[in-house]
Amino acid sequence: MGDSTGPPISGLHHFAFTVRDLQASIAWYQKVFQATLVAGDLPHFGREWTGFARLIVEPRTGLAIGLHHNENNKGEEFDEARTGLDHVSLRVEGREGLEAWAAWLDSIGVAHSGIQSKREPFVFSAIAFRDIDDIQLEVVALDV
């Protein structure tokens, strides 16, 4: 990707969302990702007074997903048109990976886009779906 002199990144550890209903979000993410809830609350670093997070871990990859409760959450739905997160995209292997995700989401009743294929600006296919706060997630396969 270029001649960088910056330090390397060895992978993604976690991503985190502020959610409206912590227990409902934990249940949704556990169902979709077959994730395990880690015991205990995690602080918002540098903003501990605003709330806490719970962490779930996807068992095959170890990817952690933080679900944050914020004391000042007004209960509004997520909106990617505002500054901040737009979506999270997770890589899967090949069309078979996408087909497996489409079948899985169907089996657990999660609405999704179906497999969408694009050739520009590079070749990829993806499935988009949304959590209960309307945060978009994607699974994507390259060169498919």
mmCIF file of C-alpha atoms in Angstrom:
data_model
loop_
_atom_site.group_PDB
_atom_site.id
_atom_site.type_symbol
_atom_site.label_atom_id
_atom_site.label_comp_id
_atom_site.label_asym_id
_atom_site.label_seq_id
_atom_site.Cartn_x
_atom_site.Cartn_y
_atom_site.Cartn_z
ATOM 1 C CA MET A 1 0.000 0.000 0.000
ATOM 2 C CA GLY A 2 2.966 2.341 -0.085
ATOM 3 C CA ASP A 3 6.170 3.159 1.675
ATOM 4 C CA SER A 4 4.966 4.146 5.117
ATOM 5 C CA THR A 5 7.288 4.982 7.945
ATOM 6 C CA GLY A 6 4.443 4.894 10.461
ATOM 7 C CA PRO A 7 4.039 1.998 12.872
ATOM 8 C CA PRO A 8 2.063 -1.013 11.603
ATOM 9 C CA ILE A 9 -1.400 -2.115 12.651
ATOM 10 C CA SER A 10 -1.692 -5.843 13.247
ATOM 11 C CA GLY A 11 -5.489 -6.076 13.096
ATOM 12 C CA LEU A 12 -8.777 -4.781 14.433
ATOM 13 C CA HIS A 13 -9.367 -5.358 18.153
ATOM 14 C CA HIS A 14 -12.844 -3.897 18.621
ATOM 15 C CA PHE A 15 -15.359 -1.348 17.536
ATOM 16 C CA ALA A 16 -17.872 0.286 19.846
ATOM 17 C CA PHE A 17 -21.276 1.905 19.562
ATOM 18 C CA THR A 18 -23.357 3.988 21.950
ATOM 19 C CA VAL A 19 -26.765 2.309 22.060
ATOM 20 C CA ARG A 20 -30.231 3.265 23.281
ATOM 21 C CA ASP A 21 -31.096 0.045 25.115
ATOM 22 C CA LEU A 22 -28.007 -1.768 26.354
ATOM 23 C CA GLN A 23 -29.687 -5.089 27.184
ATOM 24 C CA ALA A 24 -31.582 -5.236 23.883
ATOM 25 C CA SER A 25 -28.398 -4.432 21.939
ATOM 26 C CA ILE A 26 -26.420 -7.072 23.817
ATOM 27 C CA ALA A 27 -29.083 -9.649 22.908
ATOM 28 C CA TRP A 28 -29.117 -8.566 19.230
ATOM 29 C CA TYR A 29 -25.330 -8.642 18.801
ATOM 30 C CA GLN A 30 -25.069 -11.949 20.650
ATOM 31 C CA LYS A 31 -27.676 -13.433 18.288
ATOM 32 C CA VAL A 32 -26.188 -12.059 15.067
ATOM 33 C CA PHE A 33 -22.536 -12.785 15.858
ATOM 34 C CA GLN A 34 -23.022 -15.737 18.250
ATOM 35 C CA ALA A 35 -20.913 -13.628 20.594
ATOM 36 C CA THR A 36 -20.092 -14.154 24.259
ATOM 37 C CA LEU A 37 -20.655 -11.413 26.822
ATOM 38 C CA VAL A 38 -17.541 -10.553 28.846
ATOM 39 C CA ALA A 39 -18.173 -10.171 32.576
ATOM 40 C CA GLY A 40 -17.973 -6.666 34.008
ATOM 41 C CA ASP A 41 -18.396 -3.080 32.893
ATOM 42 C CA LEU A 42 -15.769 -1.088 31.009
ATOM 43 C CA PRO A 43 -15.292 2.660 31.554
ATOM 44 C CA HIS A 44 -15.448 5.373 28.911
ATOM 45 C CA PHE A 45 -11.786 6.370 29.126
ATOM 46 C CA GLY A 46 -11.496 10.013 30.088
ATOM 47 C CA ARG A 47 -15.295 10.266 30.434
ATOM 48 C CA GLU A 48 -16.028 7.699 33.109
ATOM 49 C CA TRP A 49 -18.875 9.779 34.552
ATOM 50 C CA THR A 50 -20.892 9.523 31.295
ATOM 51 C CA GLY A 51 -21.559 5.803 31.463
ATOM 52 C CA PHE A 52 -19.978 2.444 30.764
ATOM 53 C CA ALA A 53 -19.737 -0.276 28.141
ATOM 54 C CA ARG A 54 -20.294 -4.008 27.958
ATOM 55 C CA LEU A 55 -18.117 -6.074 25.665
ATOM 56 C CA ILE A 56 -19.119 -9.066 23.573
ATOM 57 C CA VAL A 57 -16.631 -11.226 21.676
ATOM 58 C CA GLU A 58 -17.197 -13.074 18.403
ATOM 59 C CA PRO A 59 -15.771 -16.545 19.131
ATOM 60 C CA ARG A 60 -14.138 -17.456 15.798
ATOM 61 C CA THR A 61 -12.074 -14.290 15.246
ATOM 62 C CA GLY A 62 -11.908 -12.786 18.726
ATOM 63 C CA LEU A 63 -13.336 -9.505 17.386
ATOM 64 C CA ALA A 64 -14.769 -7.551 20.293
ATOM 65 C CA ILE A 65 -17.810 -5.278 20.031
ATOM 66 C CA GLY A 66 -18.295 -2.628 22.698
ATOM 67 C CA LEU A 67 -21.849 -1.539 23.467
ATOM 68 C CA HIS A 68 -21.908 1.730 25.389
ATOM 69 C CA HIS A 69 -24.549 3.027 27.768
ATOM 70 C CA ASN A 70 -24.358 6.810 28.031
ATOM 71 C CA GLU A 71 -26.217 8.633 30.811
ATOM 72 C CA ASN A 72 -27.090 11.517 28.454
ATOM 73 C CA ASN A 73 -28.399 9.384 25.594
ATOM 74 C CA LYS A 74 -31.614 11.019 24.395
ATOM 75 C CA GLY A 75 -32.837 7.836 22.706
ATOM 76 C CA GLU A 76 -32.580 9.039 19.123
ATOM 77 C CA GLU A 77 -31.890 6.632 16.279
ATOM 78 C CA PHE A 78 -28.417 6.538 14.711
ATOM 79 C CA ASP A 79 -27.960 8.828 11.680
ATOM 80 C CA GLU A 80 -24.949 8.327 9.417
ATOM 81 C CA ALA A 81 -25.565 11.754 7.861
ATOM 82 C CA ARG A 82 -24.109 13.370 11.014
ATOM 83 C CA THR A 83 -20.399 13.665 11.696
ATOM 84 C CA GLY A 84 -19.026 10.426 13.116
ATOM 85 C CA LEU A 85 -19.416 6.786 12.238
ATOM 86 C CA ASP A 86 -20.996 5.910 8.900
ATOM 87 C CA HIS A 87 -20.875 2.091 9.061
ATOM 88 C CA VAL A 88 -18.678 -0.885 9.909
ATOM 89 C CA SER A 89 -17.692 -3.378 7.208
ATOM 90 C CA LEU A 90 -16.414 -6.856 8.054
ATOM 91 C CA ARG A 91 -14.495 -8.926 5.515
ATOM 92 C CA VAL A 92 -15.590 -12.441 4.588
ATOM 93 C CA GLU A 93 -14.024 -14.906 2.186
ATOM 94 C CA GLY A 94 -15.545 -15.201 -1.252
ATOM 95 C CA ARG A 95 -19.087 -15.546 -2.511
ATOM 96 C CA GLU A 96 -19.515 -18.578 -0.245
ATOM 97 C CA GLY A 97 -18.927 -16.346 2.776
ATOM 98 C CA LEU A 98 -21.534 -13.876 1.546
ATOM 99 C CA GLU A 99 -24.049 -16.635 0.803
ATOM 100 C CA ALA A 100 -23.516 -18.057 4.290
ATOM 101 C CA TRP A 101 -24.163 -14.616 5.819
ATOM 102 C CA ALA A 102 -27.298 -14.074 3.725
ATOM 103 C CA ALA A 103 -28.665 -17.464 4.818
ATOM 104 C CA TRP A 104 -27.717 -16.790 8.458
ATOM 105 C CA LEU A 105 -29.376 -13.372 8.548
ATOM 106 C CA ASP A 106 -32.499 -14.850 6.927
ATOM 107 C CA SER A 107 -32.583 -17.660 9.487
ATOM 108 C CA ILE A 108 -32.492 -15.248 12.440
ATOM 109 C CA GLY A 109 -34.911 -12.742 10.923
ATOM 110 C CA VAL A 110 -32.495 -9.866 10.260
ATOM 111 C CA ALA A 111 -33.409 -7.831 7.169
ATOM 112 C CA HIS A 112 -30.544 -7.244 4.726
ATOM 113 C CA SER A 113 -29.743 -5.973 1.238
ATOM 114 C CA GLY A 114 -28.941 -9.326 -0.295
ATOM 115 C CA ILE A 115 -25.637 -9.708 -2.105
ATOM 116 C CA GLN A 116 -24.826 -6.501 -3.998
ATOM 117 C CA SER A 117 -21.928 -6.633 -6.488
ATOM 118 C CA LYS A 118 -19.880 -3.671 -7.730
ATOM 119 C CA ARG A 119 -17.029 -3.343 -10.223
ATOM 120 C CA GLU A 120 -15.992 0.249 -9.452
ATOM 121 C CA PRO A 121 -13.839 1.602 -7.898
ATOM 122 C CA PHE A 122 -12.734 -2.045 -7.429
ATOM 123 C CA VAL A 123 -14.430 -5.451 -7.609
ATOM 124 C CA PHE A 124 -16.336 -6.404 -4.471
ATOM 125 C CA SER A 125 -19.658 -7.732 -3.247
ATOM 126 C CA ALA A 126 -21.362 -6.908 0.036
ATOM 127 C CA ILE A 127 -24.426 -7.420 2.187
ATOM 128 C CA ALA A 128 -25.654 -4.499 4.290
ATOM 129 C CA PHE A 129 -27.864 -4.832 7.373
ATOM 130 C CA ARG A 130 -28.770 -2.654 10.357
ATOM 131 C CA ASP A 131 -28.824 -3.165 14.101
ATOM 132 C CA ILE A 132 -31.714 -2.155 16.348
ATOM 133 C CA ASP A 133 -30.356 1.430 16.588
ATOM 134 C CA ASP A 134 -30.209 1.646 12.762
ATOM 135 C CA ILE A 135 -26.387 1.391 12.655
ATOM 136 C CA GLN A 136 -25.352 -0.109 9.338
ATOM 137 C CA LEU A 137 -23.095 -3.152 9.300
ATOM 138 C CA GLU A 138 -21.750 -4.839 6.202
ATOM 139 C CA VAL A 139 -20.026 -8.054 5.276
ATOM 140 C CA VAL A 140 -17.852 -7.670 2.182
ATOM 141 C CA ALA A 141 -15.882 -10.002 -0.075
ATOM 142 C CA LEU A 142 -13.219 -8.613 -2.393
ATOM 143 C CA ASP A 143 -12.673 -9.685 -6.012
ATOM 144 C CA VAL A 144 -16.145 -11.287 -6.114
#
